[in-house]
Amino acid sequence: HLDAMASIANAVALGIERKQVEEERVRLWVLAQQARSEAEDALQVRNDFLSSVSHDLKTPLTVMKGTLQILQRRLKRTASVDPLWALERLKIQEASITKMHGMIEDLLTIAQVQAGQHLDLDLRPLSLFPIIERVVTEQQETTNRHHLCITTFSKDLQVRGDPIRLDRVVTNLLANAIKYSPDGGPITLDIRAEREQDQTWIVMRFQDEGVGVPEADQPFLFDAFYRASNVRKEIPGTGVGLASAAQVVHEHGGTISIISQEGQGTCILVRLPATIEPDTSSPKPERKEHI
């Protein structure tokens, strides 16, 4: 009987051991499949990113090359060039260079963040409204299918910030609103002051009527290289603009968030701490159209 019981015990132990080995084998196989899937996803993200960056950098370079070729041909045909005609071509060159510079700045911002570094900010007291007004005017010149306007209760928007970085934030958010509203339409930048405990905040709402963002994508929208599922294959992009803007806002002590519904448009909210209480005594908001 003892031998039989020992044999049974050994058989049970062997069965348990085999089951544990099989379970471990299955677990390792699942982990390997997950790792492979994640690696393939990362590779696809990298390839999509490189493709988009190459496309986005190539476009302004193509414009610059074409403009220079036109200038060269004109100069070869005639000794004199109409100054107004030349000035218009130079403005095209400047716009292309500005676009490329902004893209490179976004990439450098993301690189610093991923390296665990803080941004090198040139903080100073400044008025935010002239930056906003200039960027809105510049962005309106890039489209004739959208109508950009500013609504504000006050132009006295004093913050402590880096003017170049904040310019880039407003540029990115307006450019995004234009890009993801392919059918055109109104884009509104609403600015107001909100008091919360002992701090006054400058709140900017960038509202468009574009494709919107699916709810499942919204928590990740400000992550580097992330793009919403409804636009990945439809609209080219790198996924760095919003991530760069978010990092700049955070390092200014502010917050950025999104309210959106797929197919119904998007509102991006940016809150920056004000250094001086704005004068909001105006009975109604001022609305400035850029058409």
XYZ file of C-alpha atoms in Angstrom:
291
model
C 0.000 0.000 0.000
C 2.803 2.395 0.831
C 4.442 1.772 -2.533
C 1.142 2.356 -4.318
C 0.531 5.573 -2.414
C 4.066 6.722 -3.168
C 3.548 5.998 -6.852
C 0.293 7.939 -6.850
C 1.940 10.846 -5.032
C 4.799 10.877 -7.514
C 2.367 10.787 -10.418
C 0.353 13.667 -8.939
C 3.516 15.683 -8.291
C 4.719 15.007 -11.818
C 1.348 16.065 -13.202
C 1.399 19.267 -11.172
C 4.947 19.987 -12.287
C 4.054 19.421 -15.931
C 1.023 21.682 -15.567
C 3.164 24.397 -13.994
C 5.744 24.042 -16.760
C 3.001 24.270 -19.386
C 1.449 27.310 -17.687
C 4.862 28.983 -17.531
C 5.463 28.161 -21.189
C 2.113 29.698 -22.131
C 2.815 32.765 -19.968
C 6.206 33.307 -21.599
C 4.679 32.814 -25.045
C 2.005 35.434 -24.292
C 4.658 37.857 -23.004
C 6.750 37.266 -26.115
C 3.739 37.933 -28.345
C 2.935 41.110 -26.417
C 6.541 42.292 -26.668
C 6.556 41.547 -30.385
C 3.280 43.400 -30.883
C 4.553 46.404 -28.906
C 7.798 46.414 -30.889
C 5.868 46.287 -34.169
C 3.590 49.107 -32.991
C 6.608 51.192 -31.945
C 8.252 50.541 -35.300
C 5.077 51.574 -37.115
C 4.837 54.761 -35.034
C 8.466 55.537 -35.848
C 7.968 54.897 -39.557
C 4.792 56.995 -39.645
C 6.557 59.766 -37.740
C 9.586 59.794 -40.051
C 7.322 59.756 -43.090
C 5.250 62.669 -41.775
C 8.295 64.704 -40.731
C 9.919 64.121 -44.113
C 6.728 65.211 -45.866
C 6.200 68.268 -43.657
C 9.805 69.441 -44.020
C 9.884 68.710 -47.736
C 6.802 70.834 -48.451
C 8.262 74.223 -47.367
C 11.601 73.285 -48.943
C 9.821 72.643 -52.244
C 8.092 76.029 -51.988
C 11.399 77.752 -51.223
C 13.168 76.045 -54.114
C 10.368 76.905 -56.527
C 10.339 80.551 -55.441
C 14.112 80.854 -55.843
C 13.942 79.296 -59.305
C 11.287 81.830 -60.340
C 13.464 84.686 -59.057
C 16.499 83.337 -60.904
C 14.613 83.009 -64.190
C 13.196 86.515 -63.850
C 16.650 87.986 -63.149
C 18.127 86.173 -66.158
C 15.472 87.632 -68.465
C 15.648 91.207 -67.241
C 18.123 93.396 -65.423
C 15.452 94.881 -63.173
C 12.769 93.244 -61.065
C 9.588 94.858 -59.802
C 10.240 95.469 -56.066
C 6.657 94.638 -55.095
C 6.791 91.383 -57.062
C 10.121 90.467 -55.438
C 8.836 91.405 -51.985
C 5.862 89.088 -52.400
C 8.195 86.191 -53.274
C 10.424 86.964 -50.316
C 7.376 86.867 -48.034
C 6.639 83.367 -49.338
C 10.218 82.383 -48.520
C 9.929 83.830 -45.039
C 6.688 81.948 -44.368
C 8.287 78.661 -45.445
C 11.336 79.254 -43.258
C 9.116 80.149 -40.296
C 7.138 76.942 -40.751
C 10.286 74.809 -40.848
C 11.748 76.591 -37.833
C 8.591 75.947 -35.835
C 8.615 72.255 -36.689
C 12.248 71.933 -35.635
C 11.503 73.749 -32.364
C 8.681 71.286 -31.649
C 10.985 68.334 -32.279
C 13.656 69.805 -29.994
C 11.054 70.390 -27.279
C 9.926 66.760 -27.442
C 13.555 65.571 -27.412
C 14.241 67.581 -24.244
C 11.141 66.210 -22.545
C 11.980 62.610 -23.418
C 15.500 63.159 -22.092
C 14.004 64.272 -18.772
C 15.183 67.865 -19.182
C 13.337 71.070 -18.375
C 12.866 73.575 -21.174
C 15.180 76.566 -21.293
C 12.612 79.345 -20.862
C 13.295 83.064 -21.264
C 10.720 84.167 -18.678
C 9.760 87.830 -18.528
C 6.668 89.961 -17.810
C 4.712 90.286 -21.040
C 1.334 91.087 -22.507
C -0.217 88.027 -24.106
C -2.744 89.750 -26.372
C -0.286 91.161 -28.976
C 1.160 87.650 -29.407
C -2.311 86.171 -29.854
C -3.407 88.885 -32.279
C -0.294 88.516 -34.433
C -0.521 84.717 -34.604
C -4.235 84.797 -35.462
C -3.479 87.209 -38.313
C -0.639 84.992 -39.563
C -2.752 81.841 -39.418
C -5.660 83.511 -41.213
C -3.305 84.193 -44.116
C -2.758 80.431 -44.504
C -6.414 79.645 -45.269
C -9.382 81.078 -47.125
C -11.783 78.345 -45.992
C -11.732 79.260 -42.313
C -12.780 82.414 -40.484
C -10.660 83.129 -37.409
C -11.821 85.494 -34.707
C -10.837 86.545 -31.191
C -13.362 87.183 -28.431
C -12.121 88.800 -25.225
C -13.341 90.903 -22.307
C -9.907 92.490 -21.936
C -6.676 93.011 -23.860
C -4.824 93.478 -20.584
C -3.508 89.911 -20.357
C -0.319 90.069 -18.309
C 1.671 86.883 -17.684
C 5.232 85.897 -16.899
C 6.359 83.846 -19.839
C 8.663 83.107 -22.725
C 7.273 85.087 -25.694
C 8.737 82.791 -28.355
C 7.481 79.625 -26.660
C 4.000 81.049 -26.038
C 3.868 82.250 -29.639
C 4.550 78.656 -30.663
C 1.777 77.339 -28.393
C -0.841 79.630 -29.941
C 0.491 78.861 -33.435
C 0.304 75.102 -32.890
C -3.210 75.160 -31.476
C -4.601 77.388 -34.227
C -2.777 75.436 -36.943
C -4.241 72.232 -35.506
C -7.736 73.720 -35.513
C -7.310 74.645 -39.180
C -5.743 71.322 -40.140
C -8.414 69.184 -38.522
C -11.274 71.256 -39.922
C -10.776 70.190 -43.552
C -14.205 71.484 -44.591
C -13.420 74.970 -43.298
C -15.668 77.002 -41.028
C -15.272 79.303 -38.019
C -12.424 79.010 -35.522
C -12.842 81.056 -32.368
C -10.254 81.960 -29.758
C -12.144 83.040 -26.654
C -10.046 84.694 -23.927
C -11.170 85.549 -20.434
C -9.951 85.826 -16.856
C -11.083 83.371 -14.197
C -10.487 83.737 -10.476
C -9.737 80.588 -8.500
C -8.946 81.004 -4.803
C -6.006 83.453 -4.691
C -4.951 83.081 -8.334
C -6.272 84.718 -11.492
C -5.953 82.653 -14.655
C -5.897 83.702 -18.288
C -8.099 81.107 -19.993
C -7.905 80.612 -23.764
C -10.440 78.419 -25.553
C -9.541 77.330 -29.083
C -12.827 76.184 -30.644
C -13.243 74.603 -34.073
C -16.002 72.712 -35.884
C -13.765 70.025 -37.329
C -13.556 66.245 -37.195
C -13.336 66.068 -33.402
C -11.497 63.487 -31.294
C -12.900 60.078 -30.272
C -13.388 59.806 -26.512
C -10.999 56.842 -26.238
C -8.153 58.914 -27.735
C -8.574 62.030 -25.614
C -6.515 60.943 -22.543
C -3.476 60.392 -24.801
C -3.811 63.360 -27.147
C -0.999 65.361 -25.507
C 1.442 62.417 -25.522
C 4.373 62.699 -27.920
C 3.739 61.111 -31.338
C 0.162 60.123 -30.455
C -2.505 60.812 -33.064
C -6.246 60.276 -32.823
C -7.511 57.089 -34.456
C -9.948 58.898 -36.760
C -7.221 60.937 -38.508
C -4.144 58.678 -38.587
C -4.780 57.496 -42.130
C -6.784 60.492 -43.301
C -4.727 63.583 -42.421
C -0.893 63.652 -42.364
C 0.735 64.643 -39.083
C 3.577 63.940 -36.669
C 1.884 63.983 -33.271
C 4.381 66.479 -31.836
C 2.527 69.810 -32.024
C 0.088 69.243 -29.160
C 2.702 67.459 -27.044
C 5.102 70.372 -27.486
C 2.384 72.914 -26.653
C 1.369 70.960 -23.551
C 4.934 70.840 -22.239
C 5.412 74.595 -22.698
C 2.101 75.312 -20.945
C 2.973 73.024 -18.026
C 6.391 74.630 -17.562
C 4.665 78.021 -17.385
C 2.644 76.725 -14.440
C -0.474 76.294 -16.567
C -2.792 73.526 -17.669
C -4.124 72.297 -20.998
C -7.166 70.106 -21.610
C -9.586 69.046 -24.318
C -13.346 68.936 -24.774
C -14.356 67.173 -27.957
C -16.879 64.944 -29.642
C -16.091 63.047 -32.802
C -17.654 64.781 -35.783
C -18.668 67.807 -33.695
C -15.431 69.772 -33.332
C -12.876 70.328 -30.594
C -12.188 72.861 -27.869
C -8.676 73.075 -26.397
C -8.500 74.956 -23.081
C -5.252 76.587 -21.974
C -4.943 78.197 -18.534
C -1.959 80.401 -17.654
C -1.420 82.204 -14.339
C -1.922 85.963 -14.681
C 0.567 88.295 -13.007
C -1.804 91.291 -12.937
C -5.570 91.250 -12.467
C -7.034 92.012 -15.930
C -9.514 94.847 -16.351
C -12.750 93.048 -17.243
C -15.070 95.997 -16.665
C -16.151 96.079 -20.317
C -19.929 95.415 -20.452
C -19.593 93.069 -23.413
C -16.745 91.137 -25.000
C -14.804 92.576 -27.914
C -14.884 90.416 -31.024
C -12.220 90.802 -33.676
C -12.762 89.074 -37.003
C -9.948 87.912 -39.280
C -11.477 87.166 -42.674
